[in-house]
Amino acid sequence: MAGIKDYFSFSKRERTGALILIILIVIIYLLPAFFATPKRSLDPKAVEEMKQQMAELKRTDRDTNENFSGEGKENYMSDHEPSYKHQQTILLFQFDPNTLSAGGWKKLGLNDRTIKTISNYISKGGKFRKPEDIKKIYGLRRGQYEQLLPFVLLKSNDLEKKQRDSSYAIISNYRKMATRPHAIIDINSADTSLLIALPGIGTKLANRILHFRDKLGGFYSVEQVREIYGLQDSAFQKIKPFLQCNVSLIQQININTADAEILKDHPYIKWNIANAIISYRLQHGSYLSLEELLKIEIISPEMLEKLTPYLKVL
């Protein structure tokens, strides 16, 4: 029994420590009660005022985002809202909202803020396409909208109508020309106006034909027109029956006087051919005939046949 009793007995030092520990625990437990913040009761009137301020802030933000939204909602002011403190003198007249100046809007009774909104809308590419579009103007009162609507005159509509009528006339004339019989033209003397009258030939192709003709010195065969860049075979087949070429108009190059620069400027003569023609002439003297060109190793009979209409010996 003496051994068990030893486990349940404490020395004076141990009892003092346990007492201090218990006191600390009690102090810690009771301490929050002395420093707790007293609960405040909320003033119902202050809460209500705060709610109203938040609602007003949300409404202002929503109105700003809906400015010129174009979603079909009526965002102009109601007649039931308070009127201006100072009545403005309003002058009504016909106007185009797409071109009206700030001074014009002022005469119609709009305030500076609304006028600035319209100016920003126009400057960013906005456009009023029909009279009813003015009701999308943020800040425009319902009464103002109904008052101004009869005076809206969109001049751009008249211009667009004229442009459509003009385009229709051009297309109509083109269709008439397309069904009208074409006269046969000489491609060695034709100008741009004659070429674009042909079916499927526009200004760009007509200019290419003339440029190629000038570089060649003229066409000796209608088939050469096939070589025009960008000319489809189907388009060539349509214009072929209306083409002919007067070979007497071809400009020829005298191979006894021309230099290499003149020769290689021709579409059918590459720089090595031009240099070979000049080198042979310097070594053997002037050419007596075009057939002498066959003595140049790089010139074949087929090439000479292609070049003959454009070369001469004098």
mmCIF file of C-alpha atoms in Angstrom:
data_model
loop_
_atom_site.group_PDB
_atom_site.id
_atom_site.type_symbol
_atom_site.label_atom_id
_atom_site.label_comp_id
_atom_site.label_asym_id
_atom_site.label_seq_id
_atom_site.Cartn_x
_atom_site.Cartn_y
_atom_site.Cartn_z
ATOM 1 C CA MET A 1 0.000 0.000 0.000
ATOM 2 C CA ALA A 2 2.885 2.304 0.708
ATOM 3 C CA GLY A 3 4.017 1.991 -2.917
ATOM 4 C CA ILE A 4 0.591 2.940 -4.336
ATOM 5 C CA LYS A 5 0.271 5.910 -1.984
ATOM 6 C CA ASP A 6 3.497 7.306 -3.340
ATOM 7 C CA TYR A 7 1.839 7.744 -6.742
ATOM 8 C CA PHE A 8 -1.032 9.888 -5.337
ATOM 9 C CA SER A 9 0.956 12.154 -3.035
ATOM 10 C CA PHE A 10 2.570 15.457 -4.208
ATOM 11 C CA SER A 11 5.335 17.509 -2.805
ATOM 12 C CA LYS A 12 4.807 21.102 -1.720
ATOM 13 C CA ARG A 13 6.557 22.382 -4.836
ATOM 14 C CA GLU A 14 4.310 20.289 -7.121
ATOM 15 C CA ARG A 15 1.144 21.464 -5.351
ATOM 16 C CA THR A 16 2.207 25.128 -5.754
ATOM 17 C CA GLY A 17 2.823 24.652 -9.495
ATOM 18 C CA ALA A 18 -0.556 22.982 -10.020
ATOM 19 C CA LEU A 19 -2.306 25.848 -8.210
ATOM 20 C CA ILE A 20 -0.593 28.474 -10.365
ATOM 21 C CA LEU A 21 -1.561 26.562 -13.533
ATOM 22 C CA ILE A 22 -5.223 26.425 -12.480
ATOM 23 C CA ILE A 23 -5.237 30.173 -11.769
ATOM 24 C CA LEU A 24 -3.775 30.925 -15.242
ATOM 25 C CA ILE A 25 -6.421 28.776 -16.942
ATOM 26 C CA VAL A 26 -9.221 30.609 -15.127
ATOM 27 C CA ILE A 27 -7.749 34.024 -16.053
ATOM 28 C CA ILE A 28 -7.433 33.067 -19.729
ATOM 29 C CA TYR A 29 -11.014 31.805 -19.771
ATOM 30 C CA LEU A 30 -12.448 34.977 -18.203
ATOM 31 C CA LEU A 31 -10.225 37.505 -20.052
ATOM 32 C CA PRO A 32 -12.365 37.849 -23.299
ATOM 33 C CA ALA A 33 -15.382 38.826 -21.241
ATOM 34 C CA PHE A 34 -13.598 41.994 -20.046
ATOM 35 C CA PHE A 35 -12.444 43.080 -23.569
ATOM 36 C CA ALA A 36 -15.445 42.030 -25.714
ATOM 37 C CA THR A 37 -16.721 44.791 -28.071
ATOM 38 C CA PRO A 38 -20.262 45.723 -27.182
ATOM 39 C CA LYS A 39 -22.761 44.923 -29.926
ATOM 40 C CA ARG A 40 -24.016 47.885 -31.832
ATOM 41 C CA SER A 41 -27.584 48.077 -32.982
ATOM 42 C CA LEU A 42 -27.911 49.174 -36.660
ATOM 43 C CA ASP A 43 -29.934 52.255 -37.399
ATOM 44 C CA PRO A 44 -32.761 51.112 -39.768
ATOM 45 C CA LYS A 45 -32.837 54.559 -41.405
ATOM 46 C CA ALA A 46 -29.097 54.436 -42.190
ATOM 47 C CA VAL A 47 -29.472 50.947 -43.669
ATOM 48 C CA GLU A 48 -32.302 52.105 -45.925
ATOM 49 C CA GLU A 49 -30.279 55.109 -47.138
ATOM 50 C CA MET A 50 -27.350 52.830 -47.964
ATOM 51 C CA LYS A 51 -29.612 50.514 -50.007
ATOM 52 C CA GLN A 52 -30.970 53.466 -51.972
ATOM 53 C CA GLN A 53 -27.453 54.699 -52.761
ATOM 54 C CA MET A 54 -26.410 51.243 -54.015
ATOM 55 C CA ALA A 55 -29.520 50.981 -56.210
ATOM 56 C CA GLU A 56 -28.852 54.444 -57.691
ATOM 57 C CA LEU A 57 -25.235 53.480 -58.447
ATOM 58 C CA LYS A 58 -26.305 50.287 -60.260
ATOM 59 C CA ARG A 59 -28.941 52.153 -62.262
ATOM 60 C CA THR A 60 -26.413 54.790 -63.373
ATOM 61 C CA ASP A 61 -23.946 52.101 -64.475
ATOM 62 C CA ARG A 62 -26.643 50.239 -66.437
ATOM 63 C CA ASP A 63 -27.760 53.403 -68.232
ATOM 64 C CA THR A 64 -24.175 54.156 -69.252
ATOM 65 C CA ASN A 65 -23.663 50.662 -70.714
ATOM 66 C CA GLU A 66 -26.887 50.855 -72.693
ATOM 67 C CA ASN A 67 -25.802 54.021 -74.509
ATOM 68 C CA PHE A 68 -26.265 53.362 -78.255
ATOM 69 C CA SER A 69 -26.628 49.641 -77.594
ATOM 70 C CA GLY A 70 -28.843 49.202 -80.673
ATOM 71 C CA GLU A 71 -30.744 46.352 -79.023
ATOM 72 C CA GLY A 72 -34.122 47.888 -79.682
ATOM 73 C CA LYS A 73 -34.659 49.135 -76.111
ATOM 74 C CA GLU A 74 -35.974 52.655 -75.615
ATOM 75 C CA ASN A 75 -33.154 54.325 -73.732
ATOM 76 C CA TYR A 76 -34.309 57.896 -74.183
ATOM 77 C CA MET A 77 -35.773 59.807 -71.230
ATOM 78 C CA SER A 78 -39.418 59.697 -70.318
ATOM 79 C CA ASP A 79 -41.659 62.736 -70.410
ATOM 80 C CA HIS A 80 -42.512 62.065 -66.765
ATOM 81 C CA GLU A 81 -39.000 63.011 -65.636
ATOM 82 C CA PRO A 82 -38.409 66.503 -64.276
ATOM 83 C CA SER A 83 -38.162 69.159 -66.954
ATOM 84 C CA TYR A 84 -35.322 71.632 -67.400
ATOM 85 C CA LYS A 85 -35.120 74.428 -64.877
ATOM 86 C CA HIS A 86 -34.732 76.897 -67.757
ATOM 87 C CA GLN A 87 -36.816 76.364 -70.879
ATOM 88 C CA GLN A 88 -34.788 76.565 -74.108
ATOM 89 C CA THR A 89 -35.898 78.297 -77.287
ATOM 90 C CA ILE A 90 -36.302 75.489 -79.844
ATOM 91 C CA LEU A 91 -36.046 76.045 -83.595
ATOM 92 C CA LEU A 92 -37.396 73.139 -85.659
ATOM 93 C CA PHE A 93 -36.091 72.542 -89.189
ATOM 94 C CA GLN A 94 -35.292 69.630 -91.509
ATOM 95 C CA PHE A 95 -31.936 68.049 -90.691
ATOM 96 C CA ASP A 96 -29.724 65.075 -91.440
ATOM 97 C CA PRO A 97 -28.536 63.602 -88.104
ATOM 98 C CA ASN A 98 -25.452 62.189 -89.826
ATOM 99 C CA THR A 99 -24.146 65.633 -90.851
ATOM 100 C CA LEU A 100 -25.789 68.106 -88.466
ATOM 101 C CA SER A 101 -23.319 70.285 -86.547
ATOM 102 C CA ALA A 102 -23.263 70.746 -82.779
ATOM 103 C CA GLY A 103 -24.785 74.189 -83.265
ATOM 104 C CA GLY A 104 -27.652 72.676 -85.217
ATOM 105 C CA TRP A 105 -28.413 70.163 -82.480
ATOM 106 C CA LYS A 106 -28.306 73.039 -79.989
ATOM 107 C CA LYS A 107 -30.982 74.914 -81.940
ATOM 108 C CA LEU A 108 -33.135 71.776 -81.867
ATOM 109 C CA GLY A 109 -33.094 71.895 -78.062
ATOM 110 C CA LEU A 110 -30.523 69.224 -77.155
ATOM 111 C CA ASN A 111 -28.194 69.779 -74.223
ATOM 112 C CA ASP A 112 -24.403 69.719 -74.470
ATOM 113 C CA ARG A 113 -24.061 66.258 -72.958
ATOM 114 C CA THR A 114 -26.447 64.675 -75.466
ATOM 115 C CA ILE A 115 -24.763 66.537 -78.339
ATOM 116 C CA LYS A 116 -21.385 65.169 -77.230
ATOM 117 C CA THR A 117 -22.839 61.648 -77.163
ATOM 118 C CA ILE A 118 -24.030 62.047 -80.771
ATOM 119 C CA SER A 119 -20.657 63.469 -81.838
ATOM 120 C CA ASN A 120 -18.799 60.510 -80.316
ATOM 121 C CA TYR A 121 -21.187 58.074 -82.005
ATOM 122 C CA ILE A 122 -20.650 59.649 -85.452
ATOM 123 C CA SER A 123 -16.855 59.947 -85.027
ATOM 124 C CA LYS A 124 -16.597 56.221 -84.249
ATOM 125 C CA GLY A 125 -18.336 55.272 -87.506
ATOM 126 C CA GLY A 126 -21.908 55.246 -86.258
ATOM 127 C CA LYS A 127 -24.641 56.121 -88.722
ATOM 128 C CA PHE A 128 -28.346 56.875 -88.632
ATOM 129 C CA ARG A 129 -29.834 54.776 -91.439
ATOM 130 C CA LYS A 130 -33.504 55.592 -90.875
ATOM 131 C CA PRO A 131 -35.274 58.463 -89.094
ATOM 132 C CA GLU A 132 -36.408 56.233 -86.230
ATOM 133 C CA ASP A 133 -32.766 55.572 -85.302
ATOM 134 C CA ILE A 134 -32.581 58.880 -83.435
ATOM 135 C CA LYS A 135 -34.535 57.339 -80.583
ATOM 136 C CA LYS A 136 -31.355 55.403 -79.724
ATOM 137 C CA ILE A 137 -29.691 58.658 -78.684
ATOM 138 C CA TYR A 138 -28.987 58.437 -74.968
ATOM 139 C CA GLY A 139 -30.339 61.526 -73.234
ATOM 140 C CA LEU A 140 -33.011 62.286 -75.835
ATOM 141 C CA ARG A 141 -36.413 62.648 -74.188
ATOM 142 C CA ARG A 142 -39.457 60.861 -75.552
ATOM 143 C CA GLY A 143 -41.158 64.167 -76.253
ATOM 144 C CA GLN A 144 -38.070 65.454 -78.073
ATOM 145 C CA TYR A 145 -37.923 62.299 -80.192
ATOM 146 C CA GLU A 146 -41.563 62.627 -81.249
ATOM 147 C CA GLN A 147 -41.045 66.329 -81.927
ATOM 148 C CA LEU A 148 -37.903 65.884 -84.073
ATOM 149 C CA LEU A 149 -38.876 62.718 -85.984
ATOM 150 C CA PRO A 150 -40.968 64.470 -88.710
ATOM 151 C CA PHE A 151 -38.009 66.766 -89.507
ATOM 152 C CA VAL A 152 -35.388 64.035 -90.038
ATOM 153 C CA LEU A 153 -34.198 64.009 -93.666
ATOM 154 C CA LEU A 154 -31.483 61.460 -94.462
ATOM 155 C CA LYS A 155 -29.757 62.820 -97.561
ATOM 156 C CA SER A 156 -27.460 59.798 -97.662
ATOM 157 C CA ASN A 157 -30.430 57.649 -98.642
ATOM 158 C CA ASP A 158 -30.884 59.728 -101.795
ATOM 159 C CA LEU A 159 -27.170 59.402 -102.580
ATOM 160 C CA GLU A 160 -27.211 55.641 -102.060
ATOM 161 C CA LYS A 161 -30.256 55.378 -104.327
ATOM 162 C CA LYS A 162 -28.452 57.333 -107.053
ATOM 163 C CA GLN A 163 -25.411 55.085 -106.701
ATOM 164 C CA ARG A 164 -27.576 51.971 -106.985
ATOM 165 C CA ASP A 165 -29.318 53.404 -110.042
ATOM 166 C CA SER A 166 -25.944 54.260 -111.589
ATOM 167 C CA SER A 167 -24.589 50.767 -110.924
ATOM 168 C CA TYR A 168 -27.720 49.243 -112.415
ATOM 169 C CA ALA A 169 -27.306 51.383 -115.543
ATOM 170 C CA ILE A 170 -23.678 50.290 -115.957
ATOM 171 C CA ILE A 171 -24.578 46.620 -115.582
ATOM 172 C CA SER A 172 -27.508 47.018 -117.968
ATOM 173 C CA ASN A 173 -25.295 48.669 -120.598
ATOM 174 C CA TYR A 174 -22.683 45.953 -120.192
ATOM 175 C CA ARG A 175 -25.292 43.247 -120.737
ATOM 176 C CA LYS A 176 -26.495 45.003 -123.859
ATOM 177 C CA MET A 177 -22.928 45.186 -125.171
ATOM 178 C CA ALA A 178 -22.369 41.517 -124.341
ATOM 179 C CA THR A 179 -25.322 40.455 -126.507
ATOM 180 C CA ARG A 180 -24.492 42.842 -129.356
ATOM 181 C CA PRO A 181 -22.465 41.469 -132.330
ATOM 182 C CA HIS A 182 -18.793 42.499 -132.119
ATOM 183 C CA ALA A 183 -16.854 43.984 -135.015
ATOM 184 C CA ILE A 184 -13.576 42.383 -136.066
ATOM 185 C CA ILE A 185 -10.629 44.446 -134.818
ATOM 186 C CA ASP A 186 -6.954 44.583 -135.759
ATOM 187 C CA ILE A 187 -4.967 43.802 -132.631
ATOM 188 C CA ASN A 188 -1.887 45.575 -134.029
ATOM 189 C CA SER A 189 -3.682 48.917 -134.142
ATOM 190 C CA ALA A 190 -6.516 48.568 -131.598
ATOM 191 C CA ASP A 191 -6.577 50.761 -128.508
ATOM 192 C CA THR A 192 -7.889 50.017 -125.025
ATOM 193 C CA SER A 193 -11.458 51.102 -125.778
ATOM 194 C CA LEU A 194 -11.741 48.603 -128.650
ATOM 195 C CA LEU A 195 -10.255 45.758 -126.623
ATOM 196 C CA ILE A 196 -12.494 46.177 -123.569
ATOM 197 C CA ALA A 197 -15.519 46.026 -125.874
ATOM 198 C CA LEU A 198 -14.628 42.367 -126.478
ATOM 199 C CA PRO A 199 -16.411 39.775 -124.283
ATOM 200 C CA GLY A 200 -14.512 38.965 -121.110
ATOM 201 C CA ILE A 201 -11.832 41.647 -121.572
ATOM 202 C CA GLY A 202 -11.539 44.286 -118.878
ATOM 203 C CA THR A 203 -9.204 47.226 -118.495
ATOM 204 C CA LYS A 204 -6.432 45.149 -116.894
ATOM 205 C CA LEU A 205 -6.338 42.519 -119.654
ATOM 206 C CA ALA A 206 -6.620 45.176 -122.352
ATOM 207 C CA ASN A 207 -3.564 46.962 -120.949
ATOM 208 C CA ARG A 208 -1.626 43.686 -120.786
ATOM 209 C CA ILE A 209 -2.416 42.954 -124.436
ATOM 210 C CA LEU A 210 -1.174 46.386 -125.500
ATOM 211 C CA HIS A 211 1.961 46.113 -123.344
ATOM 212 C CA PHE A 212 2.844 42.682 -124.776
ATOM 213 C CA ARG A 213 2.192 43.950 -128.310
ATOM 214 C CA ASP A 214 4.543 46.897 -127.803
ATOM 215 C CA LYS A 215 7.296 44.668 -126.390
ATOM 216 C CA LEU A 216 6.976 42.258 -129.322
ATOM 217 C CA GLY A 217 6.727 44.925 -131.970
ATOM 218 C CA GLY A 218 3.320 43.603 -133.007
ATOM 219 C CA PHE A 219 1.467 40.306 -133.427
ATOM 220 C CA TYR A 220 2.063 38.164 -136.512
ATOM 221 C CA SER A 221 -0.575 35.626 -135.433
ATOM 222 C CA VAL A 222 -3.795 35.804 -133.444
ATOM 223 C CA GLU A 223 -2.609 32.705 -131.556
ATOM 224 C CA GLN A 224 0.061 34.832 -129.854
ATOM 225 C CA VAL A 225 -2.692 36.445 -127.787
ATOM 226 C CA ARG A 226 -2.842 33.146 -125.860
ATOM 227 C CA GLU A 227 0.492 34.095 -124.305
ATOM 228 C CA ILE A 228 -1.002 37.065 -122.416
ATOM 229 C CA TYR A 229 -0.601 36.538 -118.674
ATOM 230 C CA GLY A 230 -3.951 36.096 -116.940
ATOM 231 C CA LEU A 231 -5.951 35.401 -120.104
ATOM 232 C CA GLN A 232 -7.820 32.133 -119.675
ATOM 233 C CA ASP A 233 -8.213 29.851 -122.690
ATOM 234 C CA SER A 234 -12.006 30.098 -122.384
ATOM 235 C CA ALA A 235 -11.770 33.897 -122.654
ATOM 236 C CA PHE A 236 -9.390 33.622 -125.620
ATOM 237 C CA GLN A 237 -11.809 31.331 -127.462
ATOM 238 C CA LYS A 238 -14.567 33.932 -127.011
ATOM 239 C CA ILE A 239 -12.557 36.806 -128.508
ATOM 240 C CA LYS A 240 -10.631 34.856 -131.153
ATOM 241 C CA PRO A 241 -13.358 35.151 -133.860
ATOM 242 C CA PHE A 242 -13.200 38.954 -133.563
ATOM 243 C CA LEU A 243 -9.403 39.310 -133.922
ATOM 244 C CA GLN A 244 -7.096 39.771 -136.866
ATOM 245 C CA CYS A 245 -3.575 41.168 -137.209
ATOM 246 C CA ASN A 246 -2.030 43.354 -139.892
ATOM 247 C CA VAL A 247 1.556 42.047 -140.118
ATOM 248 C CA SER A 248 2.658 45.117 -142.068
ATOM 249 C CA LEU A 249 2.507 47.053 -138.792
ATOM 250 C CA ILE A 250 5.131 44.860 -137.087
ATOM 251 C CA GLN A 251 8.280 46.729 -136.060
ATOM 252 C CA GLN A 252 11.437 44.759 -136.902
ATOM 253 C CA ILE A 253 14.929 44.898 -135.418
ATOM 254 C CA ASN A 254 17.951 45.267 -137.716
ATOM 255 C CA ILE A 255 20.422 42.679 -136.394
ATOM 256 C CA ASN A 256 23.336 44.478 -138.089
ATOM 257 C CA THR A 257 22.899 47.670 -136.046
ATOM 258 C CA ALA A 258 21.102 46.633 -132.849
ATOM 259 C CA ASP A 259 23.106 46.152 -129.659
ATOM 260 C CA ALA A 260 22.603 43.424 -127.076
ATOM 261 C CA GLU A 261 20.350 45.604 -124.886
ATOM 262 C CA ILE A 262 17.851 46.145 -127.702
ATOM 263 C CA LEU A 263 17.835 42.463 -128.654
ATOM 264 C CA LYS A 264 17.337 41.063 -125.154
ATOM 265 C CA ASP A 265 14.502 43.522 -124.507
ATOM 266 C CA HIS A 266 12.402 41.460 -126.934
ATOM 267 C CA PRO A 267 10.209 38.841 -125.165
ATOM 268 C CA TYR A 268 11.434 36.035 -127.460
ATOM 269 C CA ILE A 269 15.170 36.793 -127.176
ATOM 270 C CA LYS A 270 17.009 35.833 -123.985
ATOM 271 C CA TRP A 271 20.254 37.484 -122.943
ATOM 272 C CA ASN A 272 22.450 34.560 -124.091
ATOM 273 C CA ILE A 273 20.840 34.610 -127.559
ATOM 274 C CA ALA A 274 21.328 38.381 -127.792
ATOM 275 C CA ASN A 275 25.007 38.102 -126.807
ATOM 276 C CA ALA A 276 25.571 35.255 -129.286
ATOM 277 C CA ILE A 277 24.059 37.288 -132.159
ATOM 278 C CA ILE A 278 26.307 40.275 -131.367
ATOM 279 C CA SER A 279 29.429 38.102 -130.880
ATOM 280 C CA TYR A 280 28.928 36.354 -134.237
ATOM 281 C CA ARG A 281 28.508 39.724 -135.982
ATOM 282 C CA LEU A 282 31.711 41.064 -134.425
ATOM 283 C CA GLN A 283 33.643 37.962 -135.483
ATOM 284 C CA HIS A 284 32.248 37.491 -139.024
ATOM 285 C CA GLY A 285 30.984 40.917 -140.017
ATOM 286 C CA SER A 286 27.460 42.021 -140.899
ATOM 287 C CA TYR A 287 24.773 39.441 -141.557
ATOM 288 C CA LEU A 288 23.775 38.943 -145.181
ATOM 289 C CA SER A 289 20.574 37.048 -144.329
ATOM 290 C CA LEU A 290 18.611 35.827 -141.339
ATOM 291 C CA GLU A 291 19.544 32.241 -142.213
ATOM 292 C CA GLU A 292 23.080 32.969 -141.019
ATOM 293 C CA LEU A 293 21.707 32.915 -137.501
ATOM 294 C CA LEU A 294 21.454 29.138 -137.810
ATOM 295 C CA LYS A 295 25.259 29.061 -137.733
ATOM 296 C CA ILE A 296 25.001 30.055 -134.111
ATOM 297 C CA GLU A 297 24.882 26.801 -132.181
ATOM 298 C CA ILE A 298 22.216 27.806 -129.649
ATOM 299 C CA ILE A 299 19.720 29.022 -132.274
ATOM 300 C CA SER A 300 17.501 26.217 -133.598
ATOM 301 C CA PRO A 301 15.358 26.286 -136.773
ATOM 302 C CA GLU A 302 12.236 26.487 -134.591
ATOM 303 C CA MET A 303 13.613 29.497 -132.743
ATOM 304 C CA LEU A 304 14.583 31.232 -135.981
ATOM 305 C CA GLU A 305 11.071 30.670 -137.353
ATOM 306 C CA LYS A 306 9.625 32.318 -134.252
ATOM 307 C CA LEU A 307 12.055 35.269 -134.464
ATOM 308 C CA THR A 308 11.957 35.873 -138.224
ATOM 309 C CA PRO A 309 8.882 38.207 -138.205
ATOM 310 C CA TYR A 310 10.723 40.521 -135.788
ATOM 311 C CA LEU A 311 14.217 40.585 -137.340
ATOM 312 C CA LYS A 312 15.613 42.071 -140.528
ATOM 313 C CA VAL A 313 18.961 42.473 -142.296
ATOM 314 C CA LEU A 314 19.882 45.834 -143.818
#
